[in-house]
Coordinates of C-alpha atoms and ligand atoms in Angstrom, one line a residue:
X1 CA 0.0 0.0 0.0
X2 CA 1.0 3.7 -0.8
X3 CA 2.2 5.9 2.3
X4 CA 1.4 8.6 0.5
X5 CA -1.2 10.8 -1.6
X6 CA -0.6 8.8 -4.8
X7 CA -2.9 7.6 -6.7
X8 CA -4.0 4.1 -6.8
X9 CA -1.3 1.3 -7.0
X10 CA -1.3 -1.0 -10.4
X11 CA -2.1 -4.1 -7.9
X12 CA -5.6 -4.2 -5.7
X13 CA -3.9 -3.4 -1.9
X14 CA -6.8 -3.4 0.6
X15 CA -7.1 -2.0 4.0
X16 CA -8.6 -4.1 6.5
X17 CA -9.2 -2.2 9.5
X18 CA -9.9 -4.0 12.5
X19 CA -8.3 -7.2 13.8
X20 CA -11.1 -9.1 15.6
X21 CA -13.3 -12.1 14.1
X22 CA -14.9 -10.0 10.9
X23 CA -11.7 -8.4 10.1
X24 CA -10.0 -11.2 10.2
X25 CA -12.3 -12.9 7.7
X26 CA -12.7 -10.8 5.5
X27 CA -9.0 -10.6 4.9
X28 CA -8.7 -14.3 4.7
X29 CA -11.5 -14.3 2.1
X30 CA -9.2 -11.3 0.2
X31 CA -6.2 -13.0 1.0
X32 CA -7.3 -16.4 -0.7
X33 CA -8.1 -14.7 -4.0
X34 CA -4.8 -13.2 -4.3
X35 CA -5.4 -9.8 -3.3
X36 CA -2.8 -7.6 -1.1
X37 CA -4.5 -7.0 2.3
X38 CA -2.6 -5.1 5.6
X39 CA -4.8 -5.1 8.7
X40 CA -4.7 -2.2 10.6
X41 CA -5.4 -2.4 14.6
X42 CA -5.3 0.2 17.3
X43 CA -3.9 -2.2 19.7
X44 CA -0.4 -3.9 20.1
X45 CA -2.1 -7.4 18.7
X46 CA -5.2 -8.6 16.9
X47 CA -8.0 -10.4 18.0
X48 CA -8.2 -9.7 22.0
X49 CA -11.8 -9.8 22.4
X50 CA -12.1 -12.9 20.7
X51 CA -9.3 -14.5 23.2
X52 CA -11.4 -13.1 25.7
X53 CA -14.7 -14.7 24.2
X54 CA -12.2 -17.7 24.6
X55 CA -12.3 -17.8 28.7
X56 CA -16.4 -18.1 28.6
X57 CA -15.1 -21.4 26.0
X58 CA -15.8 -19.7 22.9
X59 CA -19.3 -20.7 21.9
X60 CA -18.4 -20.4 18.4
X61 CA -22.1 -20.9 17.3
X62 CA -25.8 -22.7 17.5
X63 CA -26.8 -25.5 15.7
X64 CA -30.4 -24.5 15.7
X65 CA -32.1 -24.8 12.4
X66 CA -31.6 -21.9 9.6
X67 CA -34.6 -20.6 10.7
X68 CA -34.7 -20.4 14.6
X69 CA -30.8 -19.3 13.9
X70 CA -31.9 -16.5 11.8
X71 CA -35.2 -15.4 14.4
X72 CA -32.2 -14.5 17.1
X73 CA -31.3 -11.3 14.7
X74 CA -34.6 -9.8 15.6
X75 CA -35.1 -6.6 13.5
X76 CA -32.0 -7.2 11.8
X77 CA -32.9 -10.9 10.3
X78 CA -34.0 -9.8 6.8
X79 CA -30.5 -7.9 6.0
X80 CA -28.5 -10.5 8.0
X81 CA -30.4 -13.4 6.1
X82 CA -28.5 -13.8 2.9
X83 CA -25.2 -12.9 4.7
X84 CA -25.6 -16.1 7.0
X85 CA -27.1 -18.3 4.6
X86 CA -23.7 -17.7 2.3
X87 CA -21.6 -18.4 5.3
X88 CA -23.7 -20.7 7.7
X89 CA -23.2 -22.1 10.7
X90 CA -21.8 -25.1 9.2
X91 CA -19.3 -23.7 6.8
X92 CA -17.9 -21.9 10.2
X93 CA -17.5 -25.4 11.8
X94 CA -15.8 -26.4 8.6
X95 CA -13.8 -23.8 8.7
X96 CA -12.5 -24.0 12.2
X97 CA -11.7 -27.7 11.8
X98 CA -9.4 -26.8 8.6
X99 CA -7.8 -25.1 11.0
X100 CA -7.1 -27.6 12.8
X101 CA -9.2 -27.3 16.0
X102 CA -12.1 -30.1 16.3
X103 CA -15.9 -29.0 17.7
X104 CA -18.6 -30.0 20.0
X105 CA -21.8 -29.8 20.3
X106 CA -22.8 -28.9 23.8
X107 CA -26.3 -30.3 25.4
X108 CA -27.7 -26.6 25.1
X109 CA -26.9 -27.0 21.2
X110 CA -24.4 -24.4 21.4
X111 CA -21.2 -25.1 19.5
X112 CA -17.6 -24.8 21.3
X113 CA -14.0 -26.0 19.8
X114 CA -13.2 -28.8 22.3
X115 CA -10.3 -27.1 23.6
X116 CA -12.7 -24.5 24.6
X117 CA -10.1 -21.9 24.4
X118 CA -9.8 -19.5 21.8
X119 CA -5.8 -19.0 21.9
X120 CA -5.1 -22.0 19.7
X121 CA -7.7 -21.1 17.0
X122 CA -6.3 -18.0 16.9
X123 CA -2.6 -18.8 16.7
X124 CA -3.8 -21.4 14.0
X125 CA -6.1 -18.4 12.0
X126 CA -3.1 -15.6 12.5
X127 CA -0.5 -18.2 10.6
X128 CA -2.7 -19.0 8.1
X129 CA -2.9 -15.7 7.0
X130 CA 0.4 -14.4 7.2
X131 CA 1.4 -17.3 5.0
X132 CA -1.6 -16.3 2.6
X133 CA 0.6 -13.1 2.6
X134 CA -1.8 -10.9 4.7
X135 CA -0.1 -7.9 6.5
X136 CA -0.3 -6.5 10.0
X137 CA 0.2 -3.1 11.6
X138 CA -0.9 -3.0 14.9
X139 CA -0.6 0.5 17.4
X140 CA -2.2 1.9 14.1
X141 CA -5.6 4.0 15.0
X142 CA -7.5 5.2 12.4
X143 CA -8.8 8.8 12.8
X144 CA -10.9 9.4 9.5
X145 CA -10.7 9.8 6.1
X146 CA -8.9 13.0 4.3
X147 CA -10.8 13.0 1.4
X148 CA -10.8 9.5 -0.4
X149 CA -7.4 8.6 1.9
X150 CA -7.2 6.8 5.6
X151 CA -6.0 8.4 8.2
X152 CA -3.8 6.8 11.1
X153 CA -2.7 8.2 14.3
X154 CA 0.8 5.2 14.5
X155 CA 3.8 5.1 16.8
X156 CA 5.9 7.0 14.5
X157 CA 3.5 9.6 14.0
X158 CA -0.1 10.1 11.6
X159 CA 0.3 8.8 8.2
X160 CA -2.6 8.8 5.0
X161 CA -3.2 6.0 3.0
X162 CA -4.6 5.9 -0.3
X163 CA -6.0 1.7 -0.6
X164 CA -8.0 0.6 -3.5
X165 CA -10.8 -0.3 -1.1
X166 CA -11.4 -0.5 2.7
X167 CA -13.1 -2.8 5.3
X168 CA -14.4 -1.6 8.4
X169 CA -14.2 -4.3 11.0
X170 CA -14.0 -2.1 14.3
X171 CA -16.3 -3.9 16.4
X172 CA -18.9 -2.5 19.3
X173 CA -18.2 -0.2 21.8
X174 CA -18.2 -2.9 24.8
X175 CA -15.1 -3.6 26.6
X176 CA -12.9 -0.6 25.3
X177 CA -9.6 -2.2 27.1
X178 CA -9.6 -4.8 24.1
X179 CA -9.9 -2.5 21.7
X180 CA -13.2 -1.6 20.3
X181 CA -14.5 1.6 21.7
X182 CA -17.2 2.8 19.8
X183 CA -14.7 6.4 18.8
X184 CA -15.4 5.4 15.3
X185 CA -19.2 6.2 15.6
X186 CA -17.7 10.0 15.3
X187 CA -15.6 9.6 12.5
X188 CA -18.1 8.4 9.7
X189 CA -18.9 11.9 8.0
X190 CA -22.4 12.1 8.2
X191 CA -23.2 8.3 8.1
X192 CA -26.2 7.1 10.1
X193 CA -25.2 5.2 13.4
X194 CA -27.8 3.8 15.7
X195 CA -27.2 4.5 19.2
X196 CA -24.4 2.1 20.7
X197 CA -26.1 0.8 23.7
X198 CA -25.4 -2.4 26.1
X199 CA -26.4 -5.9 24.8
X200 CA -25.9 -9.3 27.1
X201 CA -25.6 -7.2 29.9
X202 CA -25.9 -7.2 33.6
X203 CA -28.7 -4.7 35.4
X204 CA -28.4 -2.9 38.1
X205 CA -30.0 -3.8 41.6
X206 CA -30.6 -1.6 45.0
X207 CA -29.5 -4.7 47.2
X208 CA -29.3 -5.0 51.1
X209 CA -26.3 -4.3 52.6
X210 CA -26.6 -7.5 54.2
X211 CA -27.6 -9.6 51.3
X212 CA -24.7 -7.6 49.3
X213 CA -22.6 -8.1 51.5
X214 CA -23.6 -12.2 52.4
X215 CA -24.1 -13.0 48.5
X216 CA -22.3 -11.0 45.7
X217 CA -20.5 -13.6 43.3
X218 CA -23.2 -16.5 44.1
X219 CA -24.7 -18.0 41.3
X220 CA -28.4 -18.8 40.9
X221 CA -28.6 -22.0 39.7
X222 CA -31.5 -24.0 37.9
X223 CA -34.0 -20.5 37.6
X224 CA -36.5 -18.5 35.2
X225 CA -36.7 -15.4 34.3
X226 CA -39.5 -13.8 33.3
X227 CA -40.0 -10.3 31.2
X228 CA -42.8 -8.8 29.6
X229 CA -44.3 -12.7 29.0
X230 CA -40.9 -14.2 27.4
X231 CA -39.6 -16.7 30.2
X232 CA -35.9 -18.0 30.5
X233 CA -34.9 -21.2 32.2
X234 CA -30.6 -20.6 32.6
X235 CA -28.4 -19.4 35.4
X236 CA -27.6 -16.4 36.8
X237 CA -25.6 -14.3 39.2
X238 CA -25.7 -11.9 41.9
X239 CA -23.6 -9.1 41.8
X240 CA -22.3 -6.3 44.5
X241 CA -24.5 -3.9 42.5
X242 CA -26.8 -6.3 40.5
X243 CA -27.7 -9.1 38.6
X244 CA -26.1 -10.7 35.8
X245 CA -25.5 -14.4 33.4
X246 CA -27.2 -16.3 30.8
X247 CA -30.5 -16.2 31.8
X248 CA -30.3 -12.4 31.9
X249 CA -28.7 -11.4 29.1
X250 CA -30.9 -13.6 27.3
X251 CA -34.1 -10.4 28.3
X252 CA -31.5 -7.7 28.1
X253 CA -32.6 -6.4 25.1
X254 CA -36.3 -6.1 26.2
X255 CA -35.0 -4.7 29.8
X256 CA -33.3 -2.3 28.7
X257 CA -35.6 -1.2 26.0
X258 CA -38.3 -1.1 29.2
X259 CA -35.9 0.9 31.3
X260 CA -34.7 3.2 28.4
X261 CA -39.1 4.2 28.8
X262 CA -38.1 6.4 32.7
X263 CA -38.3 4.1 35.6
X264 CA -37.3 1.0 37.1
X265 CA -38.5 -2.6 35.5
X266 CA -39.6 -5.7 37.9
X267 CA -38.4 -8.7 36.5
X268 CA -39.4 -12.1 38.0
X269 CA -37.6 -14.5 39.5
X270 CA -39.0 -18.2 39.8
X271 CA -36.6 -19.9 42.2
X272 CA -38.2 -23.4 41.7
X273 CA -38.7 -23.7 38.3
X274 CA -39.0 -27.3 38.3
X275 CA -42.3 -26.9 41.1
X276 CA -45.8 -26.3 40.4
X277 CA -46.7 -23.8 42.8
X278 CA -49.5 -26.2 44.1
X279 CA -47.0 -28.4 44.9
X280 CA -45.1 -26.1 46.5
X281 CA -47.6 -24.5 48.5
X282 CA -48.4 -27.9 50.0
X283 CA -45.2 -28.5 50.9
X284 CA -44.8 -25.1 52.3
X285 CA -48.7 -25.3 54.1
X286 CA -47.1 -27.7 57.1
X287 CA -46.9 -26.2 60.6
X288 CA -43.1 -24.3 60.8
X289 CA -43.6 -24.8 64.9
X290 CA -40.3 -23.3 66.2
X291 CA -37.9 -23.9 63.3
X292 CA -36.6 -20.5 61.4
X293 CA -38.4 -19.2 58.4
X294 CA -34.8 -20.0 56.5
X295 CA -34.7 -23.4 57.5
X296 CA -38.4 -24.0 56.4
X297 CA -37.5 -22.7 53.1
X298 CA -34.2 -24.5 53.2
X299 CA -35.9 -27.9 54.0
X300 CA -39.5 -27.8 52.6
X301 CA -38.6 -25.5 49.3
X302 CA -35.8 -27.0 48.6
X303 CA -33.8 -23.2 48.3
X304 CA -30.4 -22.8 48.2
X305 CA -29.1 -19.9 50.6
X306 CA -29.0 -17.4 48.2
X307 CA -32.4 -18.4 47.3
X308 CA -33.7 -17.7 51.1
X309 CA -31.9 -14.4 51.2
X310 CA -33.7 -13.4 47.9
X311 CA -37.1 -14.7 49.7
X312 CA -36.1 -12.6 53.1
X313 CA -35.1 -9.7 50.6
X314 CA -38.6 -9.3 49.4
X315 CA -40.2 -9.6 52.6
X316 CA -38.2 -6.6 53.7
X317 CA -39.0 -5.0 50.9
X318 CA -42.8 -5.5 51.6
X319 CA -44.1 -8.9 50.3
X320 CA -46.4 -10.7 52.2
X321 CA -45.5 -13.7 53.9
X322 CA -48.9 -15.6 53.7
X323 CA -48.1 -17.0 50.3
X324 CA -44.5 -18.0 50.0
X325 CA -45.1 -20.3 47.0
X326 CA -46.3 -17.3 45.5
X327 CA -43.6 -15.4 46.2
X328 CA -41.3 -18.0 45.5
X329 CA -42.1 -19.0 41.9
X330 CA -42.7 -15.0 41.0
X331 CA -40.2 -13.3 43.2
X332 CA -39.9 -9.8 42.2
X333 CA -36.6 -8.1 41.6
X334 CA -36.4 -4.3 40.8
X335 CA -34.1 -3.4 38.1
X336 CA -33.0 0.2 38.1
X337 CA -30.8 0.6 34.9
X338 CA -28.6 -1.5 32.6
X339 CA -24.8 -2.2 33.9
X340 CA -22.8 0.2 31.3
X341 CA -21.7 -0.7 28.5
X342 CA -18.2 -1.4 28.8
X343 CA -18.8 -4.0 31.0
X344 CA -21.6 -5.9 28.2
X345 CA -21.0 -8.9 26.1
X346 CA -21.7 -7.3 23.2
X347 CA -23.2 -3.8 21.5
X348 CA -27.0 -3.6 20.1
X349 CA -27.1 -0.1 17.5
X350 CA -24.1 0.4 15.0
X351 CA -24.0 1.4 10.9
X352 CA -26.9 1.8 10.0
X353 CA -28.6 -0.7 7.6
X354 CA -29.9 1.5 5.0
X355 CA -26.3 3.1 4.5
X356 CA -25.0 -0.3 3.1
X357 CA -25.6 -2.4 0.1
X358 CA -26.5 -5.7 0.2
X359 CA -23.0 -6.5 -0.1
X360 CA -22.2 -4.5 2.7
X361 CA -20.6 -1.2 0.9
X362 CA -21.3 2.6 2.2
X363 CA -23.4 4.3 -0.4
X364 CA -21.8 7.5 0.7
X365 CA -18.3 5.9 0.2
X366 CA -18.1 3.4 -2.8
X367 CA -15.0 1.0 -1.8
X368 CA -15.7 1.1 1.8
X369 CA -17.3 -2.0 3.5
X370 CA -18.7 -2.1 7.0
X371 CA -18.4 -5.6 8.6
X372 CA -19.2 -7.4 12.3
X373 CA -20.5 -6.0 15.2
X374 CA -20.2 -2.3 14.1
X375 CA -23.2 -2.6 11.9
X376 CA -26.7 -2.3 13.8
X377 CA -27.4 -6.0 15.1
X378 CA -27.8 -7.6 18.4
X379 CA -28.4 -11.4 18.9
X380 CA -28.4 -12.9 22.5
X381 CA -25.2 -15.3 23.3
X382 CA -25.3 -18.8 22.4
X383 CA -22.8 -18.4 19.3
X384 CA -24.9 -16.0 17.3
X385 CA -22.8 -12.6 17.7
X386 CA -19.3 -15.0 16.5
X387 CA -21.5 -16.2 13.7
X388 CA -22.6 -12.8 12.5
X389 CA -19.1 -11.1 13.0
X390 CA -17.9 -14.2 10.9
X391 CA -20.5 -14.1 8.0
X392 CA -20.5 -10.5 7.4
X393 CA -16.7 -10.9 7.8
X394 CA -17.1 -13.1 4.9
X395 CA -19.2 -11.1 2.9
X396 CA -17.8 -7.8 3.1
X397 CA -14.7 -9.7 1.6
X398 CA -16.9 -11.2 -1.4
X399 CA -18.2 -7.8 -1.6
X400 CA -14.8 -6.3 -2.1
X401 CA -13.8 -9.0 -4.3
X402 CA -17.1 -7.7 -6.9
X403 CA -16.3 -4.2 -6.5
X404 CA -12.5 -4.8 -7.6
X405 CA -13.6 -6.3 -10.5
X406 CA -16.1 -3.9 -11.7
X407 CA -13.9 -1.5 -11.6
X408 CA -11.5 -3.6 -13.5
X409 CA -8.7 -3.3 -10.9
X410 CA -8.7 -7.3 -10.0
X411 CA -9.0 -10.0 -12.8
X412 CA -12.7 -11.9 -13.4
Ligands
LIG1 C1 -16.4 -11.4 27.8 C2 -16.9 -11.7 26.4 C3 -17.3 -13.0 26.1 C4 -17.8 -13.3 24.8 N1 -18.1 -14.5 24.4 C5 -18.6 -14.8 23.2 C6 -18.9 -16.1 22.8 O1 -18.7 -17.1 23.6 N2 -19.5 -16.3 21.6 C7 -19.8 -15.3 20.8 O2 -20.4 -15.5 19.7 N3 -19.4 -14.0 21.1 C8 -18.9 -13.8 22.3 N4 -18.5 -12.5 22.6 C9 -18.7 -11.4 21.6 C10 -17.6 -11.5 20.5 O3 -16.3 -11.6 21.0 C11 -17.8 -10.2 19.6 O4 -19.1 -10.1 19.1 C12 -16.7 -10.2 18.5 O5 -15.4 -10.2 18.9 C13 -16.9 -8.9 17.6 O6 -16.1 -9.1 16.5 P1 -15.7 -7.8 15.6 O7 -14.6 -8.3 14.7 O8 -16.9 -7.2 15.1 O9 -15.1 -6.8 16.6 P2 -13.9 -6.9 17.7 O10 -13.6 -8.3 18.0 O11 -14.2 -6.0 18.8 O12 -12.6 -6.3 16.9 C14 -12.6 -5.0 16.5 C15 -11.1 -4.6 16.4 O13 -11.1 -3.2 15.9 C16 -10.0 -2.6 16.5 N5 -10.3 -1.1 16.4 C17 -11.3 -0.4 17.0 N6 -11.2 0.9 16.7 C18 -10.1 1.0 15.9 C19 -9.5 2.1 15.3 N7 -10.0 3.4 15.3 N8 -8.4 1.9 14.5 C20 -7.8 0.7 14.4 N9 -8.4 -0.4 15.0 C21 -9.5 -0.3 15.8 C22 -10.0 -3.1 17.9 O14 -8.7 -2.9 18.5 C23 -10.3 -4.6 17.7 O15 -9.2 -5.4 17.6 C24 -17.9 -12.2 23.8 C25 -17.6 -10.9 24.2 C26 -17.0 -10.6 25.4 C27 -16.6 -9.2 25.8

């Protein structure tokens, strides 16, 4: 690629910038048809949220059917459609195993490489494409354009590039330390961006000092949630300042939508999922005599101690305590606001759809493509935020690859 403010070079040189999952793809897919492509990151090496993503096991993706798959996209499902469908779940499995690292399928359905790291896959994917011939420049930040040419803030001081086309890989805004902080979201002249807002993300809760204090970092295990008639059977956790975990990020979107209205949102809690609440008030309707309301609940509801202190919680809150089934399988929590962003899994808001083509390149700036979780999706976990950053990653690749040759500048 040309340091300077020359003109095109005789061979296609793209600029990939962004190092994580859709980045990375969509230089392999360049790379493999012969094309020159330098990744650009901000950070001293590529791919650190996706070695994070690595410590949860790396659920790589689902093996729902096509269609339940797609249904997880919400709004987003009829752009994302076409994008998945080229690169599917199954061509990603394929793809990880030609790199060398086997998969499972977990009991959820949720897909994982069985070392359940993401350091080897990585290591694997990273030599791959520096023998494909890919380039890397990392501690480059880009800072805009200057007319048609890229703009990098880099060690040695802010250079322009001039690349025959561009991909935009720079992820969401959650987790900033890893490298994707949302800054780009100010640096797309005039481009629509949805909000950036949390998504998989923890809530906030006004606990007890005592139940703080007696149960921050315990998980609750074998629960529903339930939210605005969607229920969630999963885990979750207590936190010093909330709530957080599978089962809850699975409702984040429609919490924090609710909260988003003014207010705080009750979500409920049904600590014995497995119960009818017939059954439980039966068990729960025999004579507690002298033994302690915990104990009772311990011994006839079967509730774990975190589960009593949500129970005593409420009833210092104001519940009533003549029906403790009741209160048990519908146990309300009061959630003030979403945890902030930096601290969520992932980032609902981004490019906005109806400034890309469907091959994923800015009307406003032909030969720039927008790729992974920048653009405006949110999925819940379970392997569908991977498999979106991986099929757009793919397609904004492709998408290159058909501009190139339009223009003439790559071989048919
Ligand atoms: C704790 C955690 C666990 C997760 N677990 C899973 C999981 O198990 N399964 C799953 O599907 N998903 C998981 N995710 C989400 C998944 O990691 C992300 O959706 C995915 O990494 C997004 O890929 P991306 O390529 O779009 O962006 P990113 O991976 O965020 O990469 C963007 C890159 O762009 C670079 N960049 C940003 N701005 C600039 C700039 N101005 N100049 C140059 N470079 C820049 C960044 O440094 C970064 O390297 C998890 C996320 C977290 C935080």
């Amino acid at each position: 690629m040309n340091e300077t403010e020359s003109p095109n070079p005789p061979r296609p040189t793209v600029a990939v910038i962004g190092g994580g999952p859709a980045g990375l793809m969509a230089a392999e897919v360049l790379a493999r048809a012969g094309v020159g492509v330098t990744i650009f990151d901000r950070m001293p090496s590529l791919g650190r949220k996706l070695l994070m993503a690595g410590r949860g096991g790396l659920n790589l993706t689902h093996s729902d059917p096509l269609d339940s798959f797609l249904a997880r996209y919400g709004t987003a499902r009829a752009r994302l459609a076409p994008i998945v469908a080229a690169f599917p779940p199954a061509a990603l499995i394929a793809w990880c195993h030609g790199l060398g690292q086997p998969t499972f399928v977990g009991s959820s359905g949720r897909v994982f490489p069985t070392t359940m790291k993401a350091s080897p896959l990585l290591r694997s994917w990273l030599g791959r494409l520096e023998s494909l011939g890919v380039a890397a420049r990392t501690r480059w930040r880009w800072i805009g354009w200057d007319g048609a040419a890229l703009r990098f803030e880099t060690p040695e001081g802010d250079r322009s590039l001039l690349p025959s086309a561009t991909v935009l890989a720079l992820g969401g805004a959650s987790w900033p330390r890893l490298g994707s902080d949302g800054a780009w979201a100010t640096l797309l002249d005039g481009i629509a961006v949805a909000p950036l807002r949390p998504s998989n993300v923890g809530f906030v809760v006004g606990w007890s000092e005592h139940f703080r204090g007696r149960f921050a970092g315990v998980p609750l295990k074998r629960i529903a949630l339930t939210f605005a008639g969607a229920t969630v059977r999963g885990e979750a956790m207590v936190t010093a300042d909330g709530i957080e975990g599978g089962a809850v990020y699975a409702l984040s979107a429609a919490l924090r939508d609710a909260l988003a209205g003014g207010g705080a949102v009750t979500l409920s809690l049904d600590l014995r999922p497995d119960l009818s609440r017939t059954t439980l008030a039966a068990k729960l309707g025999k004579p507690r005599g002298s033994v302690s309301l915990s104990n009772f609940l311990r011994k006839e509801a079967g509730l774990a101690p975190v589960g009593v202190g949500l129970v005593q919680e409420a009833l210092h809150g104001g519940a009533g305590k003549d029906d403790l089934a009741a209160l048990i399988k519908d146990l309300p929590i009061r959630l003030v606001a979403p945890k902030s962003l930096d601290r969520a899994i992932s980032t609902a808001g981004g490019v906005a759809w109806d400034e890309v083509d469907d091959r994923l390149m800015l009307h406003r700036r032909p030969g720039v493509f927008v790729a992974g979780e920048m653009l405006d999706w949110e999925a819940p976990t379970g392997g569908y935020l991977l498999q979106a950053c991986l099929s757009t990653g793919a397609a904004a690749g492709a998408g290159v690859l058909g501009w190139l040759r339009e223009g003439r500048a790559w071989p048919t």
